[in-house]
Amino acid sequence: METLRNIFDFSDFPRKDVAVFGLFCVFLFIFPLIPHSSFSMATMIQFLMFALYGMGWNTIGGYGGQVDLGKAQFAGIGAYTTAVMLIRWNVPFWVSAPIGMGFAIIWSFVIGYPLFRMRGHYFAIATIATSLVLLDVFQVWDFVGGAQGLEIPLKKMPSFLYLQFRNDAYYYYILLFLFFIGFFYINWFRKSRLGFQLRAIKDNEEVARSLGINAHWCKIKAYAIATSFVAVVGSFHACYNFNIEPEDIMSLDLSILIAMMAMVGGAGSLWGPIIGAAVLVPLKSYLGSWLGGKAGLAGLDLVIYALIIMVIAAFEPRGIWGIVEKARRKRT
Amino acid sequence: MTPILEVQGVTKDFGGLRANNDISFSVQKGELLGLIGPNGAGKSTLFNCVAGVYNVTAGHIFFDGREITNKKPYEIARLGLARTFQIFVASGDLSVLENIMVGSFLRTHSRSVAKQRAEEIIDIMELGDHVDHWVSELPVAAQKRVAMATALATQPKMLLLDEVAAGLNPTEIDGMMALIRQIHYDMGINVMLIEHVMELVMNISHRVIVLDSGNLIAEGKPEEIKQNPEVIKAYLGERFVAQQRREGA
């Protein structure tokens, strides 16, 4: 009972915040019903995917303060599990996604145990390394298609089980469903025992340990939670794109983008990843389509991300939400 | 009487430097022990060996009938030996209430139970006015009380206090003394103090041990320690000796 109450408890936020978020949810629900271009639909799907990625990253990176730049490897594990199982054994998405999540969690324990012996920058660099190593492995592994990746065969009929639809609105609603599961889970998580312990570790690890917190194990647990989010979105990505390539789903670019969602929006806050995805994903889509056509400007979007990161790091490490909170504290 | 904490022949080396040399002492149940010594005497090292932050080079430590030598800090905290830090650094992500809840989450998984216990301790520590503040926003005296409250929230059998009086003014030191007495006598939690501020240690300790250059040089009641020539020379310094002479004359 208490758990149920905590899942839907937003009482620590001002009413206005919850109202704004409620309105935003209404918009999310009716978006496919209002006239839209296929480009804006694709952008909204990207927004939901990256919001979920960011929520996952936020558990370990935001609440736990461990800057993880290797999340793409887990998206890859999820995507490959779903694609391989579908191609070879005709396994539906709803079965393969949890299995992919399981594989990703096992892998997160394997690498998390040594990784969390490191702190700060060393940890961040080591996560990049593990992700790049796995990328290399997948590029030469024939069983999963090597560097060419995998093509998912189309079914004759649209199928809910295999997540194959003619209309993007179906993908959108499935993703929206996952988004709300993730959102309410995080709302519970941030006030749970583990959530408090992670925040204490972020605050001061030595003090946290003196309060009976096994910091190493707490981080590993949170890492596994972050991983589950990312793996499921990876599985979805495979079904939505019909095609996965290691350079795409396991790239360093994706790892950094995932981290940026929460960092730009506000690491360690419930709204942060959602705000971050709402700002960055449209920016990414429109910049991509605008610059993509112009020869010689192809890398400019990356330059703009880099600038955003520098501005955030220099002025407000707690991101956009940090700016809002600071303004509020000043007023009172 | 049974000891709650027993330190047997603890030695701690940092490279070639011997910070603690063969130190043995024990704390009886219900006894309030003070540990004093000049700067660099090895007080904090000893404290950190007991709390599990450092592994000892040699020796054994027992707490409540169990050996805790070289156990990890979180294991020691779970056995009921809590500690505070000299400087309570908090980057400001947690409010005072949330900080104390982190402590009470050690013994429960339920958020409402953790909150209720934290609120009880907030009442005892008179932090009611500060619950929603960040720790970094508080004056030093209140920060020290938050640190103590957080440690108490883990429901310890014994509390190690590291320089709780440092940086406090005389009025605040009086308040701190009352608070330590309350924790020791009313709440029944064994307290051991590491202090620089003589007034506090001499006033409330039952027994005092003195470290100098890594060695235990004296042990006894506060009045005895005040008279002990070794201690006067090592710790209280020439000025104190001169002052005593003046008073005697």
XYZ file of C-alpha atoms in Angstrom:
581
model
C 0.000 0.000 0.000
C 2.727 2.397 0.986
C 4.591 1.616 -2.228
C 1.485 2.337 -4.283
C 1.020 5.647 -2.518
C 4.648 6.589 -3.079
C 4.454 5.854 -6.812
C 1.777 8.501 -7.278
C 3.038 10.919 -4.660
C 4.162 14.248 -6.102
C 3.500 16.244 -2.954
C 7.109 17.420 -2.664
C 6.709 19.426 -5.891
C 4.841 22.723 -6.128
C 1.311 22.266 -7.474
C 2.195 24.372 -10.511
C 4.876 21.917 -11.647
C 2.515 18.972 -11.463
C -0.158 20.941 -13.330
C 2.264 21.864 -16.114
C 3.373 18.261 -16.389
C -0.278 17.142 -16.456
C -0.987 19.477 -19.362
C 2.081 18.158 -21.131
C 0.790 14.593 -20.636
C -2.531 15.581 -22.196
C -0.608 16.923 -25.176
C 1.355 13.665 -25.401
C -1.881 11.657 -25.419
C -3.645 13.651 -28.116
C -0.628 14.436 -30.287
C -1.272 11.638 -32.857
C -4.885 12.820 -33.160
C -4.047 16.387 -34.128
C -2.776 16.977 -37.677
C 0.964 16.466 -37.883
C 3.672 15.784 -40.412
C 5.456 12.449 -40.472
C 8.622 14.375 -39.611
C 7.139 15.748 -36.397
C 5.798 12.282 -35.543
C 9.290 10.821 -35.967
C 10.647 13.611 -33.781
C 8.093 12.895 -31.055
C 9.002 9.200 -31.082
C 12.650 10.177 -30.775
C 11.704 12.472 -27.914
C 10.018 9.648 -25.999
C 12.917 7.286 -26.642
C 15.495 9.772 -25.449
C 13.386 10.786 -22.465
C 13.401 7.111 -21.438
C 17.107 6.756 -22.074
C 17.678 9.878 -19.993
C 15.446 8.696 -17.134
C 17.478 5.517 -16.965
C 20.767 7.393 -17.028
C 19.459 9.752 -14.364
C 19.274 6.960 -11.742
C 23.011 6.333 -11.720
C 24.259 9.554 -13.286
C 21.874 12.055 -11.731
C 20.815 10.707 -8.341
C 24.010 8.696 -7.893
C 26.357 11.285 -9.398
C 28.348 8.693 -11.372
C 28.840 10.131 -14.859
C 28.366 7.154 -17.126
C 29.325 7.627 -20.778
C 28.869 4.036 -21.897
C 25.131 3.528 -21.960
C 24.991 2.745 -25.703
C 26.427 -0.724 -25.128
C 23.281 -1.674 -23.230
C 21.010 -0.221 -25.911
C 22.991 -2.432 -28.284
C 22.504 -5.529 -26.155
C 18.749 -4.907 -26.049
C 18.485 -4.177 -29.771
C 20.605 -7.165 -30.803
C 18.781 -9.590 -28.521
C 15.448 -8.590 -30.005
C 16.697 -8.621 -33.601
C 18.604 -11.907 -33.387
C 15.776 -13.711 -31.599
C 13.256 -12.431 -34.119
C 15.326 -13.340 -37.171
C 16.502 -16.757 -36.002
C 13.669 -18.056 -33.839
C 10.761 -15.762 -34.651
C 10.467 -14.556 -31.037
C 8.046 -11.636 -30.457
C 9.219 -8.288 -29.079
C 7.336 -8.700 -25.797
C 9.348 -11.845 -25.028
C 12.712 -10.795 -26.395
C 12.705 -7.344 -24.768
C 12.697 -8.737 -21.186
C 15.330 -11.295 -22.181
C 17.466 -8.525 -23.675
C 16.981 -6.587 -20.461
C 18.177 -9.653 -18.560
C 21.316 -9.962 -20.691
C 22.019 -6.263 -20.307
C 21.626 -6.458 -16.517
C 23.982 -9.451 -16.335
C 26.538 -7.534 -18.420
C 26.068 -4.463 -16.214
C 26.974 -6.545 -13.152
C 30.018 -8.010 -14.892
C 31.460 -4.625 -15.846
C 29.912 -2.651 -12.969
C 31.830 -4.568 -10.334
C 35.275 -3.400 -11.495
C 34.053 -0.056 -12.916
C 32.721 1.193 -9.604
C 36.097 0.662 -7.990
C 36.930 3.867 -9.855
C 35.633 7.339 -9.184
C 34.968 10.579 -11.024
C 36.699 11.080 -14.349
C 38.350 7.669 -14.214
C 34.960 6.036 -13.986
C 33.594 8.076 -16.914
C 36.545 7.200 -19.139
C 36.359 3.520 -18.213
C 32.664 3.373 -19.166
C 33.519 4.794 -22.605
C 36.193 2.134 -22.989
C 33.905 -0.783 -22.126
C 31.298 0.452 -24.575
C 33.837 0.805 -27.387
C 35.231 -2.668 -26.712
C 31.757 -4.167 -27.009
C 31.178 -2.178 -30.201
C 34.322 -3.715 -31.696
C 33.230 -7.191 -30.655
C 29.849 -6.765 -32.358
C 31.480 -5.432 -35.511
C 33.419 -8.655 -36.071
C 30.886 -11.120 -34.684
C 29.258 -12.880 -37.634
C 26.445 -14.424 -35.594
C 24.991 -10.942 -35.107
C 25.719 -9.700 -38.610
C 29.141 -8.135 -38.100
C 29.716 -4.560 -39.192
C 26.723 -4.609 -41.557
C 24.314 -5.199 -38.739
C 20.939 -6.866 -39.017
C 17.872 -6.321 -41.154
C 14.556 -7.252 -39.574
C 12.248 -9.070 -42.012
C 8.826 -7.503 -42.437
C 5.748 -9.530 -41.554
C 2.937 -9.685 -44.093
C 0.425 -8.249 -41.642
C 0.927 -5.551 -39.028
C 1.543 -7.253 -35.730
C 1.307 -6.088 -32.137
C 3.388 -9.050 -30.980
C 6.287 -8.237 -33.293
C 5.836 -4.489 -33.061
C 5.366 -3.998 -36.775
C 2.901 -1.345 -37.837
C 2.188 0.658 -40.968
C 1.208 3.697 -38.943
C 3.735 5.354 -36.659
C 0.987 6.297 -34.192
C 0.970 2.707 -32.884
C 4.680 2.867 -32.160
C 4.057 6.193 -30.519
C 1.434 4.871 -28.118
C 3.462 1.806 -27.162
C 6.387 4.049 -26.408
C 4.127 6.413 -24.454
C 3.003 3.443 -22.365
C 6.648 2.560 -21.620
C 7.333 6.233 -20.899
C 4.705 6.347 -18.167
C 5.880 3.078 -16.612
C 9.380 4.530 -16.522
C 8.218 7.880 -15.204
C 6.219 6.470 -12.307
C 8.964 4.001 -11.498
C 11.459 6.866 -11.197
C 9.008 8.827 -9.085
C 8.976 5.897 -6.669
C 12.697 5.251 -6.991
C 13.840 8.755 -6.063
C 12.130 8.493 -2.671
C 13.050 4.870 -2.026
C 15.780 3.633 0.285
C 18.142 3.115 -2.648
C 17.310 6.577 -3.996
C 18.202 8.209 -0.694
C 21.365 6.157 -0.361
C 22.500 7.122 -3.853
C 21.924 10.793 -3.164
C 23.916 10.434 0.047
C 26.758 8.810 -1.921
C 26.684 11.670 -4.409
C 26.771 14.146 -1.537
C 29.702 12.586 0.285
C 30.718 8.989 -0.198
C 32.762 8.739 2.977
C 29.894 9.963 5.130
C 27.503 7.641 3.312
C 29.666 4.636 4.121
C 29.848 5.638 7.763
C 26.033 5.484 7.803
C 26.063 1.800 6.920
C 25.716 2.215 3.160
C 27.611 -0.254 0.994
C 28.391 2.364 -1.650
C 29.871 -0.067 -4.152
C 26.859 -2.356 -4.131
C 24.393 0.569 -4.230
C 26.031 1.909 -7.368
C 25.986 -1.520 -9.010
C 22.261 -1.844 -8.259
C 21.496 1.598 -9.670
C 23.631 0.825 -12.709
C 21.493 -2.252 -13.346
C 18.321 -0.155 -13.091
C 19.666 2.404 -15.546
C 20.636 -0.458 -17.816
C 17.146 -1.957 -17.871
C 15.665 1.300 -19.149
C 18.256 1.625 -21.880
C 18.018 -2.017 -22.973
C 14.244 -1.879 -23.438
C 14.473 1.276 -25.542
C 17.211 -0.455 -27.541
C 14.859 -3.383 -28.227
C 12.189 -0.934 -29.300
C 14.679 0.839 -31.546
C 15.385 -2.433 -33.385
C 11.682 -3.007 -34.116
C 11.003 0.612 -35.003
C 13.937 1.017 -37.399
C 13.813 -2.530 -38.893
C 17.564 -2.315 -39.046
C 20.425 -2.085 -36.592
C 24.063 -1.389 -37.133
C 26.721 -1.514 -34.431
C 28.061 1.912 -35.474
C 24.605 3.361 -34.912
C 23.147 1.718 -31.810
C 26.394 1.255 -29.877
C 28.196 4.433 -30.871
C 29.882 6.861 -28.541
C 27.568 9.544 -29.976
C 24.555 7.744 -28.565
C 26.230 7.276 -25.169
C 26.967 10.978 -24.954
C 23.498 11.983 -26.139
C 21.928 9.779 -23.451
C 24.014 11.431 -20.767
C 23.262 14.882 -22.199
C 19.482 14.475 -21.911
C 19.641 14.401 -18.134
C 22.591 16.761 -17.794
C 21.063 19.515 -19.903
C 17.587 19.110 -18.421
C 18.728 18.692 -14.841
C 20.592 15.698 -13.473
C 19.119 14.284 -10.298
C 15.664 15.696 -10.833
C 12.505 13.916 -11.941
C 11.784 16.435 -14.706
C 15.374 16.781 -15.922
C 15.554 14.053 -18.584
C 12.127 15.014 -19.938
C 13.092 18.676 -20.254
C 16.436 17.715 -21.733
C 14.864 15.449 -24.342
C 12.211 18.069 -25.150
C 14.946 20.622 -25.867
C 17.663 18.490 -27.442
C 15.718 16.048 -29.603
C 13.886 18.663 -31.704
C 17.140 20.608 -31.908
C 18.898 17.471 -33.116
C 16.177 16.611 -35.642
C 15.872 20.081 -37.122
C 19.585 20.737 -37.139
C 20.109 17.346 -38.762
C 17.568 17.941 -41.529
C 18.699 21.529 -42.060
C 22.434 20.891 -42.079
C 22.290 17.408 -43.558
C 21.599 18.817 -47.006
C 24.449 21.276 -46.934
C 27.808 19.823 -47.810
C 30.588 20.792 -45.446
C 28.277 21.573 -42.536
C 27.531 17.959 -41.598
C 29.407 17.994 -38.290
C 28.063 21.324 -37.091
C 25.337 19.799 -34.912
C 28.051 18.080 -32.845
C 29.799 21.424 -32.401
C 26.547 22.901 -31.117
C 26.115 20.052 -28.573
C 29.650 20.615 -27.398
C 28.894 24.308 -26.891
C 25.741 23.485 -24.920
C 27.692 21.123 -22.661
C 30.326 23.775 -22.002
C 27.742 26.442 -21.192
C 25.895 24.102 -18.818
C 29.079 22.962 -17.111
C 30.278 26.527 -16.643
C 27.089 28.218 -15.469
C 24.690 25.725 -13.957
C 25.764 22.120 -13.398
C 22.212 21.224 -12.431
C 20.967 22.039 -15.932
C 17.826 23.835 -17.025
C 15.906 22.647 -14.003
C 18.701 23.954 -11.805
C 18.194 27.422 -13.292
C 14.456 27.241 -12.564
C 15.052 26.146 -8.969
C 17.660 28.816 -8.389
C 15.280 31.503 -9.644
C 12.598 30.183 -7.290
C 14.851 30.171 -4.252
C 15.838 33.750 -4.950
C 12.245 34.857 -5.072
C 11.322 33.365 -1.686
C 31.645 -4.497 33.791
C 32.016 -5.537 30.194
C 33.764 -3.346 27.662
C 31.721 -2.211 24.675
C 34.839 -1.186 22.770
C 38.213 -2.773 23.216
C 41.352 -1.704 21.385
C 44.302 -4.091 21.732
C 47.793 -3.139 20.649
C 46.740 -1.149 17.591
C 49.595 0.067 15.414
C 49.140 2.076 12.238
C 51.934 2.964 9.825
C 51.710 5.286 6.858
C 54.744 4.338 4.823
C 57.604 4.995 7.191
C 55.571 7.097 9.585
C 54.140 5.436 12.664
C 50.899 7.285 13.461
C 49.718 4.945 16.215
C 52.090 2.809 18.237
C 50.755 -0.225 20.136
C 47.719 1.484 21.635
C 45.434 -0.408 23.996
C 42.409 0.869 25.868
C 38.814 -0.087 26.434
C 35.492 1.654 26.930
C 33.093 0.148 29.458
C 29.364 0.082 28.902
C 27.929 3.293 30.270
C 31.275 5.046 30.355
C 31.911 8.364 28.655
C 35.475 8.344 27.395
C 37.449 11.309 26.133
C 40.453 11.045 23.841
C 42.757 14.052 23.747
C 46.152 14.924 22.385
C 47.980 17.735 20.619
C 47.859 18.211 16.852
C 49.391 15.295 14.999
C 49.210 12.981 18.011
C 47.348 10.347 16.004
C 43.862 10.893 17.414
C 42.121 10.970 14.072
C 44.144 8.025 12.791
C 43.099 5.952 15.791
C 39.530 7.065 15.314
C 39.619 6.094 11.647
C 41.114 2.692 12.492
C 38.246 2.023 14.882
C 35.658 3.224 12.350
C 37.149 1.065 9.593
C 38.359 3.846 7.312
C 41.964 2.657 7.720
C 43.177 -0.907 8.046
C 45.427 -1.347 11.065
C 49.039 -2.454 10.628
C 48.837 -4.599 13.752
C 46.486 -5.176 16.651
C 42.841 -6.016 17.231
C 39.652 -4.065 17.833
C 36.537 -5.536 19.420
C 33.111 -3.938 19.545
C 30.240 -5.338 21.583
C 31.865 -8.780 21.815
C 32.766 -9.010 18.124
C 36.030 -8.431 16.362
C 35.786 -5.501 13.964
C 39.452 -5.221 13.009
C 39.775 -4.124 9.364
C 36.051 -4.431 8.714
C 34.619 -1.927 6.240
C 33.031 1.307 7.555
C 29.531 0.310 6.470
C 29.832 -3.094 8.184
C 30.910 -1.412 11.403
C 28.027 1.065 11.163
C 25.593 -1.811 10.735
C 26.929 -3.443 13.912
C 25.942 -0.297 15.801
C 29.094 1.815 15.954
C 28.320 5.252 14.499
C 30.637 8.190 13.991
C 30.614 11.847 13.006
C 33.098 13.699 10.844
C 35.191 16.710 11.799
C 34.046 18.571 8.749
C 30.605 17.671 7.541
C 30.894 18.400 3.840
C 27.635 18.220 1.983
C 27.317 19.502 -1.544
C 23.745 20.479 -0.838
C 21.662 17.926 -2.647
C 19.884 16.758 0.489
C 17.874 18.769 2.984
C 18.410 18.370 6.727
C 15.427 16.033 7.017
C 16.599 13.973 4.047
C 20.112 13.733 5.485
C 18.792 12.330 8.722
C 16.468 9.983 6.822
C 19.512 8.513 5.059
C 20.680 7.485 8.538
C 17.357 5.991 9.587
C 17.072 4.059 6.299
C 19.837 1.811 7.650
C 17.338 -0.033 9.854
C 14.234 0.068 7.682
C 13.139 -0.159 4.059
C 9.959 1.826 4.603
C 10.035 5.500 3.764
C 7.343 6.434 6.278
C 9.147 4.636 9.120
C 12.424 6.288 8.140
C 10.760 9.692 8.092
C 9.071 9.159 11.436
C 12.348 8.142 13.112
C 14.141 11.088 11.540
C 11.483 13.440 12.906
C 11.850 11.997 16.405
C 15.572 12.688 16.293
C 14.996 16.164 14.888
C 12.909 16.901 17.994
C 15.620 15.636 20.333
C 18.349 17.567 18.537
C 16.193 20.706 18.319
C 16.580 21.013 14.575
C 12.891 21.652 13.947
C 13.510 25.092 12.439
C 15.948 23.756 9.852
C 14.272 20.649 8.373
C 13.874 22.056 4.872
C 17.204 23.837 4.696
C 20.284 22.544 2.986
C 23.026 21.620 5.410
C 25.444 24.077 3.821
C 23.069 26.945 4.618
C 23.215 26.348 8.373
C 25.525 27.867 10.983
C 28.393 25.631 12.139
C 26.735 24.639 15.410
C 23.607 23.478 13.640
C 25.678 21.612 11.037
C 27.368 19.683 13.844
C 23.976 18.832 15.303
C 22.813 17.568 11.886
C 25.911 15.370 11.646
C 25.192 13.949 15.110
C 21.503 13.505 14.313
C 22.317 11.631 11.109
C 24.637 9.282 12.982
C 22.061 8.795 15.763
C 19.396 7.937 13.194
C 21.271 4.715 12.437
C 20.267 3.612 15.975
C 23.793 2.948 17.209
C 24.939 1.346 20.461
C 27.920 3.636 20.548
C 28.694 7.026 19.038
C 32.172 8.300 18.228
C 32.271 12.101 18.100
C 35.125 13.714 16.201
C 35.811 17.276 17.379
C 32.191 18.296 17.776
C 33.174 21.405 19.710
C 35.682 22.749 17.198
C 34.647 26.143 15.907
C 31.901 26.691 18.465
C 31.603 29.662 20.825
C 31.366 29.166 24.619
C 27.558 29.299 24.676
C 27.356 26.746 21.894
C 29.857 24.526 23.698
C 27.592 24.556 26.760
C 24.692 23.512 24.548
C 26.808 20.772 23.003
C 27.745 19.443 26.453
C 24.102 19.232 27.445
C 23.339 17.442 24.200
C 26.133 14.885 24.654
C 24.971 14.212 28.195
C 21.446 13.716 26.913
C 22.640 11.234 24.268
C 24.773 9.365 26.776
C 22.484 9.230 29.783
C 18.936 9.637 28.476
C 19.242 7.770 25.197
C 21.651 5.212 26.658
C 24.149 5.437 23.812
C 27.809 5.089 24.757
C 29.743 8.175 23.712
C 33.427 8.498 22.999
C 34.811 11.971 22.323
C 37.842 13.101 20.424
C 38.456 16.674 21.337
C 40.705 19.617 21.187
C 38.532 21.770 23.388
C 39.726 20.833 26.891
C 36.818 22.379 28.695
C 34.325 20.049 27.099
C 36.292 16.843 27.592
C 37.298 17.585 31.168
C 33.763 18.498 32.132
C 31.839 15.528 30.860
C 34.213 12.570 30.498
C 34.384 9.865 33.133
C 37.823 8.901 31.973
C 40.319 10.483 29.604
C 43.107 8.940 27.564
C 45.911 11.021 26.101
C 47.868 10.447 22.914
C 51.152 12.099 22.037
C 53.227 11.369 18.921
C 51.322 8.158 18.358
C 51.780 6.809 21.905
C 49.265 6.508 24.690
C 50.923 8.526 27.434
C 48.279 8.762 30.122
C 44.935 7.395 31.192
C 42.732 8.361 34.103
C 40.039 10.572 35.572
C 39.922 14.148 34.246
C 41.274 15.558 37.512
C 44.229 13.159 37.411
C 44.930 13.990 33.790
C 45.014 17.687 34.595
C 47.731 17.034 37.174
C 49.754 14.579 35.120
C 53.120 16.211 34.324
C 53.546 14.218 31.087
C 50.241 15.473 29.795
C 50.865 19.019 30.853
C 54.171 18.990 29.040
C 52.903 17.272 25.893
C 49.533 18.766 25.451
C 48.663 21.691 27.609
C 51.943 23.373 26.799
C 54.180 25.875 28.499
C 51.520 28.517 28.720
C 49.213 26.308 30.755
C 52.062 25.337 33.076
C 52.889 28.973 33.583
C 49.267 29.772 34.278
C 49.046 26.991 36.861
C 52.123 28.365 38.598
C 50.571 31.793 38.715
C 47.390 30.366 40.190
C 49.424 28.412 42.716
C 51.386 31.472 43.741
